[in-house]
Amino acid sequence: MGCGLSKAHSNPEVLVSHGNARLTVHGRRLIVQRHQAGWPQAHIAAAMGVSRKCVRTWIDRYATEGEAGLVTRSSRPHTMPTRTSDEVEQK
């Protein structure tokens, strides 16, 4: 998903599991908890150092999938229409 990184906000409360990850499952859960507590999405985004779109993504995923929606997903595509055929690959 397209979580934009806000360079204006750098917050040490967010635990990062690798160089490209802005949010861990814990951080995503924190977004949901703050939303449930009544925080405006823009304030959550500023506090977490991510975009409002990213906040909306995690809130929506939690609403449709529950805790399972907060788990990290693979970024691998489901299909590859231009993939080289097995025959050609074997040669």
Short mmCIF file of C-alpha atoms in Angstrom, two decimals:
data_model
loop_
_atom_site.label_atom_id
_atom_site.label_comp_id
_atom_site.label_asym_id
_atom_site.label_seq_id
_atom_site.Cartn_x
_atom_site.Cartn_y
_atom_site.Cartn_z
CA MET A 1 0.00 0.00 0.00
CA GLY A 2 1.11 3.53 -0.59
CA CYS A 3 2.10 4.80 2.83
CA GLY A 4 3.77 8.13 2.25
CA LEU A 5 6.56 9.11 4.56
CA SER A 6 6.20 12.60 5.92
CA LYS A 7 9.67 14.15 6.17
CA ALA A 8 8.29 16.95 8.31
CA HIS A 9 7.63 14.57 11.20
CA SER A 10 10.22 12.26 12.70
CA ASN A 11 8.86 10.50 15.76
CA PRO A 12 10.94 8.02 17.80
CA GLU A 13 7.79 6.29 19.18
CA VAL A 14 7.41 4.34 15.92
CA LEU A 15 9.38 1.09 15.93
CA VAL A 16 10.83 0.32 12.50
CA SER A 17 11.59 -3.28 11.55
CA HIS A 18 13.68 -2.42 8.47
CA GLY A 19 14.80 0.59 6.45
CA ASN A 20 11.66 0.89 4.31
CA ALA A 21 9.04 0.08 6.95
CA ARG A 22 7.52 3.11 8.60
CA LEU A 23 5.03 1.14 10.69
CA THR A 24 5.14 -2.22 12.40
CA VAL A 25 2.05 -4.15 13.45
CA HIS A 26 2.34 -2.36 16.80
CA GLY A 27 2.36 1.04 15.08
CA ARG A 28 -0.64 0.10 12.94
CA ARG A 29 -2.52 -1.04 16.03
CA LEU A 30 -1.65 2.29 17.68
CA ILE A 31 -3.21 4.11 14.71
CA VAL A 32 -6.43 2.12 15.16
CA GLN A 33 -6.48 2.69 18.93
CA ARG A 34 -6.01 6.43 18.52
CA HIS A 35 -8.77 6.51 15.90
CA GLN A 36 -11.10 4.63 18.28
CA ALA A 37 -10.19 7.13 21.01
CA GLY A 38 -11.46 9.93 18.79
CA TRP A 39 -8.23 11.40 17.44
CA PRO A 40 -8.62 13.19 14.08
CA GLN A 41 -6.83 11.32 11.29
CA ALA A 42 -4.59 14.29 10.52
CA HIS A 43 -3.38 14.34 14.14
CA ILE A 44 -2.70 10.60 14.08
CA ALA A 45 -0.72 11.00 10.86
CA ALA A 46 1.36 13.84 12.31
CA ALA A 47 2.06 11.94 15.54
CA MET A 48 3.07 8.77 13.68
CA GLY A 49 5.06 10.49 10.94
CA VAL A 50 3.01 9.08 8.06
CA SER A 51 0.51 10.43 5.55
CA ARG A 52 -3.23 10.74 6.16
CA LYS A 53 -3.72 8.26 3.30
CA CYS A 54 -1.63 5.71 5.21
CA VAL A 55 -3.71 6.26 8.36
CA ARG A 56 -6.93 5.82 6.35
CA THR A 57 -5.56 2.60 4.80
CA TRP A 58 -4.91 0.96 8.18
CA ILE A 59 -8.21 2.14 9.66
CA ASP A 60 -10.09 0.72 6.66
CA ARG A 61 -8.20 -2.57 6.73
CA TYR A 62 -8.89 -2.96 10.42
CA ALA A 63 -12.59 -2.21 9.86
CA THR A 64 -12.91 -4.91 7.19
CA GLU A 65 -10.44 -7.56 8.42
CA GLY A 66 -9.90 -6.94 12.13
CA GLU A 67 -6.46 -7.69 13.61
CA ALA A 68 -5.55 -9.76 10.54
CA GLY A 69 -5.71 -6.59 8.45
CA LEU A 70 -2.78 -5.11 10.37
CA VAL A 71 -0.35 -7.92 9.50
CA THR A 72 2.41 -7.19 7.00
CA ARG A 73 1.59 -8.43 3.51
CA SER A 74 3.83 -9.48 0.68
CA SER A 75 4.36 -6.89 -2.03
CA ARG A 76 4.84 -9.59 -4.66
CA PRO A 77 2.34 -9.26 -7.52
CA HIS A 78 -0.43 -11.85 -7.78
CA THR A 79 0.13 -12.30 -11.52
CA MET A 80 2.79 -11.47 -14.09
CA PRO A 81 1.19 -11.18 -17.54
CA THR A 82 4.55 -10.67 -19.26
CA ARG A 83 6.33 -13.52 -17.49
CA THR A 84 8.62 -15.64 -19.65
CA SER A 85 7.03 -19.01 -20.41
CA ASP A 86 8.40 -22.11 -18.68
CA GLU A 87 9.52 -23.52 -22.04
CA VAL A 88 11.66 -20.52 -22.87
CA GLU A 89 12.96 -20.36 -19.30
CA GLN A 90 14.10 -24.01 -19.43
CA LYS A 91 16.15 -23.33 -22.61
#
